[in-house]
PDB file of C-alpha atoms in Angstrom:
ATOM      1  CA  UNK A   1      89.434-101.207  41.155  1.00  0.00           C
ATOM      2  CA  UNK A   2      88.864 -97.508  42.319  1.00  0.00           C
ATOM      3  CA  UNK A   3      84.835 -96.430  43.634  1.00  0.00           C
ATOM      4  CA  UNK A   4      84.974 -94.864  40.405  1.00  0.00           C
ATOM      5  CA  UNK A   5      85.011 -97.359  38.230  1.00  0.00           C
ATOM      6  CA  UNK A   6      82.675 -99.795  40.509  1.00  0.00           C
ATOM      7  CA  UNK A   7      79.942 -97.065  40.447  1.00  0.00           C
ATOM      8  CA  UNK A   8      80.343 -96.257  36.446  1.00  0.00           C
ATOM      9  CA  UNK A   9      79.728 -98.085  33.555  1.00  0.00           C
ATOM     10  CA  UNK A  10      80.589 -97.972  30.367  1.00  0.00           C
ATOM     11  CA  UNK A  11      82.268 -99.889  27.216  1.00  0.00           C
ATOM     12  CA  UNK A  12      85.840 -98.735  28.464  1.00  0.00           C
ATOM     13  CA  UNK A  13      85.368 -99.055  31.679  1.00  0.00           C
ATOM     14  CA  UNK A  14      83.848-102.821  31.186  1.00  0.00           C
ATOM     15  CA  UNK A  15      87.421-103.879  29.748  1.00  0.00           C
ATOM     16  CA  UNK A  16      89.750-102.566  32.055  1.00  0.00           C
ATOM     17  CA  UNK A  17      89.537-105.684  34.179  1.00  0.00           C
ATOM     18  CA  UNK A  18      91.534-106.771  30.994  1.00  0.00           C
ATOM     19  CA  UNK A  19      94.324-104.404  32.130  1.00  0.00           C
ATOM     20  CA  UNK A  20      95.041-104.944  35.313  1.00  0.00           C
ATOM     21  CA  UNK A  21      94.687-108.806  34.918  1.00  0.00           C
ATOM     22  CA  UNK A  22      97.962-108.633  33.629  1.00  0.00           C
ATOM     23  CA  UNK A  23     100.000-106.083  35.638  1.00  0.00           C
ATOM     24  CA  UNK A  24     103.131-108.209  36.357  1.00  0.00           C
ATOM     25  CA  UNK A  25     103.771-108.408  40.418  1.00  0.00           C
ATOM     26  CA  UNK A  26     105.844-106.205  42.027  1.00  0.00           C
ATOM     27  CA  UNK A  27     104.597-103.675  39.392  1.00  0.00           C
ATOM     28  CA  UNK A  28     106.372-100.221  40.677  1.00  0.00           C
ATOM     29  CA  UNK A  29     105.807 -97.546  37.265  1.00  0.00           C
ATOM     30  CA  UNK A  30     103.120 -97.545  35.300  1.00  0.00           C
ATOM     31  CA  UNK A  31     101.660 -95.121  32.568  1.00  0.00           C
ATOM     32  CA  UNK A  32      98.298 -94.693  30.834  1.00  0.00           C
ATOM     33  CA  UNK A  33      98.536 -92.954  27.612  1.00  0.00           C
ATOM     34  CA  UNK A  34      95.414 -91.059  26.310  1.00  0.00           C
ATOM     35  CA  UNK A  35      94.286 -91.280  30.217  1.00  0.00           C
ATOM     36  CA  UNK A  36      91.313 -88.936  29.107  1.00  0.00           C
ATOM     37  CA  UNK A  37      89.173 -88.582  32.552  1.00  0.00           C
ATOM     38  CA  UNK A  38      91.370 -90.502  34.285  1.00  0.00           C
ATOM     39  CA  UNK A  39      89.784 -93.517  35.260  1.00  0.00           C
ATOM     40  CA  UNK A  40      92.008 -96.340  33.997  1.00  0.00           C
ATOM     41  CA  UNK A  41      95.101 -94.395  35.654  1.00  0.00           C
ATOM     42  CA  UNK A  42      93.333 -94.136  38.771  1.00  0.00           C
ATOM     43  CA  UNK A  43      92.532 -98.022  38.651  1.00  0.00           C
ATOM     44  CA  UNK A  44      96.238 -98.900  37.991  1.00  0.00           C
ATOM     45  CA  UNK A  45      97.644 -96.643  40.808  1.00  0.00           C
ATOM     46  CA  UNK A  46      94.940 -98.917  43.289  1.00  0.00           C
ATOM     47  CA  UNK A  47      97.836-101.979  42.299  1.00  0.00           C
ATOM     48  CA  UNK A  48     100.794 -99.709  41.423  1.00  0.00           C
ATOM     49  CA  UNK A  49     102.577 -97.108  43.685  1.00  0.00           C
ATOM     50  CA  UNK A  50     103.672 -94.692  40.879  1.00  0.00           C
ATOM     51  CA  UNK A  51     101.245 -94.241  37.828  1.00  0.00           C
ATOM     52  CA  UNK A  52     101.030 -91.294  35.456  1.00  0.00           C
ATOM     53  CA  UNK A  53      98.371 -90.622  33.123  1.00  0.00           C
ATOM     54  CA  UNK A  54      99.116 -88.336  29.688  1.00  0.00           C
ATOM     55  CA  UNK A  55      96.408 -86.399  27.449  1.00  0.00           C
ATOM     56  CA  UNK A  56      97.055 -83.656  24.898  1.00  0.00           C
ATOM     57  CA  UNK A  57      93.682 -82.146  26.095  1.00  0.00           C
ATOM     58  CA  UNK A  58      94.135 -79.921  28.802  1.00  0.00           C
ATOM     59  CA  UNK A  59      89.945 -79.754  29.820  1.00  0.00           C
ATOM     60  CA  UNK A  60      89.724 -83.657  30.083  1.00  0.00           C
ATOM     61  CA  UNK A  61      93.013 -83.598  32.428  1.00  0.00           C
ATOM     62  CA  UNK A  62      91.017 -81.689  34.636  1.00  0.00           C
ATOM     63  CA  UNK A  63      88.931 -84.274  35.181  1.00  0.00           C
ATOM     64  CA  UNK A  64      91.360 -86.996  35.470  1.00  0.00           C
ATOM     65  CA  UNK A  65      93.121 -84.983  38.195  1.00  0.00           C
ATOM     66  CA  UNK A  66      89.907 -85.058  40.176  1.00  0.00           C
ATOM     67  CA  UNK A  67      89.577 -88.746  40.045  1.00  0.00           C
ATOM     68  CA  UNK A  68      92.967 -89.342  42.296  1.00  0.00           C
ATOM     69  CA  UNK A  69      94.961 -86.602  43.087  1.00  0.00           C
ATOM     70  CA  UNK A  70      98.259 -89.315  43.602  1.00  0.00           C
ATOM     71  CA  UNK A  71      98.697 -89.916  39.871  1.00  0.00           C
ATOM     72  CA  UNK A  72     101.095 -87.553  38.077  1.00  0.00           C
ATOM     73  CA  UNK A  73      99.319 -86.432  35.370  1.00  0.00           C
ATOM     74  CA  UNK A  74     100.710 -84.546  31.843  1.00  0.00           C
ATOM     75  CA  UNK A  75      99.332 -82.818  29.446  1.00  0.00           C
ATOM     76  CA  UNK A  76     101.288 -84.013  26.289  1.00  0.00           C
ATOM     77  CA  UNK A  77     101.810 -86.167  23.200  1.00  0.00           C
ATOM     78  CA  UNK A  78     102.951 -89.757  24.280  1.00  0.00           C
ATOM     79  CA  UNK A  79     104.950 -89.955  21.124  1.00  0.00           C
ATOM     80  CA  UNK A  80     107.555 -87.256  21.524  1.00  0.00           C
ATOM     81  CA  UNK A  81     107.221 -86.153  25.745  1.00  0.00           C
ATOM     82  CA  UNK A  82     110.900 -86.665  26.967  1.00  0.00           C
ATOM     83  CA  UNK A  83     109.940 -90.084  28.753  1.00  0.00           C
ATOM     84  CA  UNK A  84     113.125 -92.082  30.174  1.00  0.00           C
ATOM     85  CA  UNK A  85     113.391 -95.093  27.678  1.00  0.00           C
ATOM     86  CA  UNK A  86     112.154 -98.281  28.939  1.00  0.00           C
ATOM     87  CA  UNK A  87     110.799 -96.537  32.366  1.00  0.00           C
ATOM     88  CA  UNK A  88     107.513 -98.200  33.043  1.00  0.00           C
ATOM     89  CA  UNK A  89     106.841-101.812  34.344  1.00  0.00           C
ATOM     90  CA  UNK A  90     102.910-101.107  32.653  1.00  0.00           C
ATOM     91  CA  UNK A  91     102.418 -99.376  29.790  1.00  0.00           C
ATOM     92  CA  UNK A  92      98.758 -99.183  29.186  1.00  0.00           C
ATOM     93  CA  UNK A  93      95.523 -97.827  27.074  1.00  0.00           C
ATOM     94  CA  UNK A  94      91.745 -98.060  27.002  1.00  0.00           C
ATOM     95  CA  UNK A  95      90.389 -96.153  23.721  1.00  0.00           C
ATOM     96  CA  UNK A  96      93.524 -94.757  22.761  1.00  0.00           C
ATOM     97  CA  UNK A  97      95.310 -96.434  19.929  1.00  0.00           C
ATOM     98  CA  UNK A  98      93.033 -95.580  17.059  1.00  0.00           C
ATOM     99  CA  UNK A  99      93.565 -91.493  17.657  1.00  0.00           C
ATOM    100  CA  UNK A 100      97.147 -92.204  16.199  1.00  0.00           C
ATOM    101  CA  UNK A 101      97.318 -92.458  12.729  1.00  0.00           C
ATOM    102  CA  UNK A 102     100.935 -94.397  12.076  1.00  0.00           C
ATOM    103  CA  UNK A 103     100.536 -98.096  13.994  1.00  0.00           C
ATOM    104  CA  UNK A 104     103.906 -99.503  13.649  1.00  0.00           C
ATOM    105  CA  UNK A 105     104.930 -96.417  15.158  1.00  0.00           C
ATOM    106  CA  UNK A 106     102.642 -96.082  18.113  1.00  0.00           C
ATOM    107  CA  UNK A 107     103.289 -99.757  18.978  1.00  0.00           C
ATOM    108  CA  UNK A 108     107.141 -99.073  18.496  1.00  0.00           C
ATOM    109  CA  UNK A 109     107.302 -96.341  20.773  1.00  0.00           C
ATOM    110  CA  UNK A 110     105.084 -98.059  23.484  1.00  0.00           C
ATOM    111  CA  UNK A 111     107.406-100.767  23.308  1.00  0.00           C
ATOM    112  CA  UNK A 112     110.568 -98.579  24.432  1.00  0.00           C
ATOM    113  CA  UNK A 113     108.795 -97.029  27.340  1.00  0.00           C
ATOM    114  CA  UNK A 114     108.076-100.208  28.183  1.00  0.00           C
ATOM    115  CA  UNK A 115     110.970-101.461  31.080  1.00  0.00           C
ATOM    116  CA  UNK A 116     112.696-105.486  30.926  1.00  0.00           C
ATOM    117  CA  UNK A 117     109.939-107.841  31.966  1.00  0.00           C
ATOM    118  CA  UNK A 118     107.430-105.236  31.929  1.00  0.00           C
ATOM    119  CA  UNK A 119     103.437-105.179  30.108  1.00  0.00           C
ATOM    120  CA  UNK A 120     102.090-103.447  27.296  1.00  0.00           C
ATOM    121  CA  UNK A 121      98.413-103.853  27.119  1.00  0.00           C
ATOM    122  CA  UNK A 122      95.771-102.110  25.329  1.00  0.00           C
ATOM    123  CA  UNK A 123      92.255-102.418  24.924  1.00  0.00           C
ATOM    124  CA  UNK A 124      91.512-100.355  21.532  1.00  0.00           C
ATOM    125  CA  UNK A 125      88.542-100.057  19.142  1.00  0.00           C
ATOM    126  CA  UNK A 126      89.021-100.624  15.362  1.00  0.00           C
ATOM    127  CA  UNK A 127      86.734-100.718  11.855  1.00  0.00           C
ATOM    128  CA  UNK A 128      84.881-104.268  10.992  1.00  0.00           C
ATOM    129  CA  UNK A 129      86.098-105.684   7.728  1.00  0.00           C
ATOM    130  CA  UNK A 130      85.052-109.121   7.812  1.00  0.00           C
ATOM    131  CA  UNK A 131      82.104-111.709   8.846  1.00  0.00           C
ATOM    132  CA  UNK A 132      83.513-112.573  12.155  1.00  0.00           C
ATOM    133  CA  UNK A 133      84.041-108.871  13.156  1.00  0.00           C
ATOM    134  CA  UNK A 134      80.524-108.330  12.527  1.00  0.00           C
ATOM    135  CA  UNK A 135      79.385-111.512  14.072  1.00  0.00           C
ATOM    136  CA  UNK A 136      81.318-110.073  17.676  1.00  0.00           C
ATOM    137  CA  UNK A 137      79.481-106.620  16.689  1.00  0.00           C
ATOM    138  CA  UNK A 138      76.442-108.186  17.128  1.00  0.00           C
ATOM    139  CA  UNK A 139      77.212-109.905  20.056  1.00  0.00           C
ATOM    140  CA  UNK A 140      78.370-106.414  21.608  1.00  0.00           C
ATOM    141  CA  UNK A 141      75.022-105.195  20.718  1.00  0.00           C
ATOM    142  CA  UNK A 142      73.132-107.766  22.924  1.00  0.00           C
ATOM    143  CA  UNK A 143      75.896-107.490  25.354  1.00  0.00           C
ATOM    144  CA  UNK A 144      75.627-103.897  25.651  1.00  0.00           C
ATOM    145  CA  UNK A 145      71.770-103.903  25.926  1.00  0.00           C
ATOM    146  CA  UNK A 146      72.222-106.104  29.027  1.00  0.00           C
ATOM    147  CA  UNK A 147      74.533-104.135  30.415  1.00  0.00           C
ATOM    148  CA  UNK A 148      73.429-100.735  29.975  1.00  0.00           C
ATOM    149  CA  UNK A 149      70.198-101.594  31.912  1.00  0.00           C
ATOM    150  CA  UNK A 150      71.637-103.336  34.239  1.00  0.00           C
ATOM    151  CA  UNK A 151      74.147-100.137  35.498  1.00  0.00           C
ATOM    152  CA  UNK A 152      73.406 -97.453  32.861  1.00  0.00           C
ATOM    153  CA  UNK A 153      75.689 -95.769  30.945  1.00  0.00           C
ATOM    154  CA  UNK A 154      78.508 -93.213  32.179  1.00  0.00           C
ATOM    155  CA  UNK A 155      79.453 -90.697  29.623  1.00  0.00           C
ATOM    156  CA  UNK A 156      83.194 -89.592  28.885  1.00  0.00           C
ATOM    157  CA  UNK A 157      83.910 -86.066  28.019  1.00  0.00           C
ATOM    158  CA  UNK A 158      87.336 -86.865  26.748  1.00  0.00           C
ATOM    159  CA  UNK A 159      87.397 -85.943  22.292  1.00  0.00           C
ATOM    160  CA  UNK A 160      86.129 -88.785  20.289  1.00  0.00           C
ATOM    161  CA  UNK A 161      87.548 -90.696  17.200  1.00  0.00           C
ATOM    162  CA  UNK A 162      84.985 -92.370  14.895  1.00  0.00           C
ATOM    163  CA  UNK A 163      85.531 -94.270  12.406  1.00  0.00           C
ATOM    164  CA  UNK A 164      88.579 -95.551  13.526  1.00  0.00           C
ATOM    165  CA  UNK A 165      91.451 -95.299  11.016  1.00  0.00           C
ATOM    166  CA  UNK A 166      92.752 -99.026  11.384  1.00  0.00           C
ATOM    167  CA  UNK A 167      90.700-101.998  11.132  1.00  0.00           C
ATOM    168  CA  UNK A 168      91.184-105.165  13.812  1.00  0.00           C
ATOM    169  CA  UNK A 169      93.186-107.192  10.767  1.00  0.00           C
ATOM    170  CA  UNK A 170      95.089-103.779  10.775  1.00  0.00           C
ATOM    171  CA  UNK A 171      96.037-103.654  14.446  1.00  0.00           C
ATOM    172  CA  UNK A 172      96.203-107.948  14.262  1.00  0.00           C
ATOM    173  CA  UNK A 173      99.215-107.490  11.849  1.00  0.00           C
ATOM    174  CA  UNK A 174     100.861-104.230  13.086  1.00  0.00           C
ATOM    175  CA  UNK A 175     100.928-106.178  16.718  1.00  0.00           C
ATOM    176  CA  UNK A 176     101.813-108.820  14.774  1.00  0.00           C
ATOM    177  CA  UNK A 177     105.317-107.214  12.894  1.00  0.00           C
ATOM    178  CA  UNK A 178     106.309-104.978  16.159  1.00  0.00           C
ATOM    179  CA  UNK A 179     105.025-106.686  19.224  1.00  0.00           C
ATOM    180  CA  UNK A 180     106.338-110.324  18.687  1.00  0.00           C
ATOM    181  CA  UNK A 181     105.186-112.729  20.866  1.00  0.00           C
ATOM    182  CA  UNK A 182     101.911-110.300  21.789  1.00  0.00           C
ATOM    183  CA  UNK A 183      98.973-111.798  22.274  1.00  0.00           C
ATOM    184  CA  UNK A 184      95.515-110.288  20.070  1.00  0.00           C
ATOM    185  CA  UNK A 185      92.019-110.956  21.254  1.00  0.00           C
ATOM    186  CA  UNK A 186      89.138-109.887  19.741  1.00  0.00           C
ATOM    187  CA  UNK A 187      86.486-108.760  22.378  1.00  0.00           C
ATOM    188  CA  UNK A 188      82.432-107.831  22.540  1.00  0.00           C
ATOM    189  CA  UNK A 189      81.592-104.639  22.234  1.00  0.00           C
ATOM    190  CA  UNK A 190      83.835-103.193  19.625  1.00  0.00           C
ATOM    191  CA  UNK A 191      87.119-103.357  21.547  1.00  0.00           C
ATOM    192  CA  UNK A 192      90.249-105.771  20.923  1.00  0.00           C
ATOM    193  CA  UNK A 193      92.952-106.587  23.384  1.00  0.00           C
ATOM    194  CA  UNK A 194      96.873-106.753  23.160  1.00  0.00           C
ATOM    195  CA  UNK A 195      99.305-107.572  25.619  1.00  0.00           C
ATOM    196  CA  UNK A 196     102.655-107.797  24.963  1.00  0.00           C
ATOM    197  CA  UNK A 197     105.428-109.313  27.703  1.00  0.00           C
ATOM    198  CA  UNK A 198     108.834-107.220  27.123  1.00  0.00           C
ATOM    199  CA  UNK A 199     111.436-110.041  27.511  1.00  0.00           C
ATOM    200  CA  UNK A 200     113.343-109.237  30.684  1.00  0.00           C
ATOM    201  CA  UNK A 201     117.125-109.702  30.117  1.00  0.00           C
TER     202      UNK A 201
END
């Protein structure tokens, strides 16, 4: 991981360990959609030679581009920028998912950037809607308290989404329907995880 994320903490940060855990080997293209300040892009491009991060919002790119200067970073909408299909071994998120209204969709596009043998994995936040989601929300709260003394708390500048749209049986199912064979976790700290291994042919 980059100095950046060793010397900040916060919930997204915490989870990106998640990420790269499962960047295939020999990893050459990867892209972080919704980069925001950068951090997660900068973490991939430590394991993968060509990375590029893409935001809508310009102001929070200018951070990102400060935070590793070798990432290609674009201002634009993941869902229409003229992307090659199926160009990146990783396609990845931290806090990203629930800013786009239409899941099937999201996932579905993600998918076809996605190259043969590649990764899609995101670490996303959705609504609680049932006992056990509130039994891992107060788990997060305990967690968090632990952490947050232990290293602080680093605060994002990149625009905020709250409530989120979906709930985690949402994003289960939509996973679930577009991503088959993905695998759903439900994590601490109001996060889930999905990885998804694009069959190679």
């Amino acid at each position: 991981m980059t100095e950046a994320s060793t010397t900040r903490w916060n919930n997204n940060i915490h989870y990106h360990r998640r990420i790269l855990d499962v960047v295939p080997a020999g990893a050459r293209t990867a892209l972080d959609f919704g980069t925001g300040n950068g951090l997660l892009a900068a973490d991939l491009h430590a394991r993968v030679p060509d990375v590029t991060g893409i935001d809508i919002d310009l102001a929070v790119l200018e951070s990102a581009r400060a935070e590793d200067p070798g990432v290609r970073w674009i201002q634009g909408d993941v869902m229409s920028h003229p992307f090659l299909p199926e160009s990146f071994d990783v396609v990845a998120s931290v806090a990203t998912l629930h800013h786009l209204p239409d899941l099937d969709s999201t996932l579905t596009r993600l998918a076809g950037l996605t190259s043969p043998g590649g990764v899609l994995a995101v670490v996303g936040l959705a609504k609680s809607s049932g006992a056990i989601d509130f039994l891992y929300d107060v788990a997060g709260l305990v967690q968090q308290a632990r952490y947050e003394r232990r290293h602080g708390i680093w605060e994002h500048s990149a625009p905020i989404v709250w409530p989120p749209p979906h709930t985690y049986g949402d994003v289960k199912r939509s996973a679930a329907r577009v991503l088959p064979g993905s695998t759903w976790s439900r994590l601490p700290m109001w996060r889930y995880l999905v990885v998804w291994h694009k069959p190679a042919p």
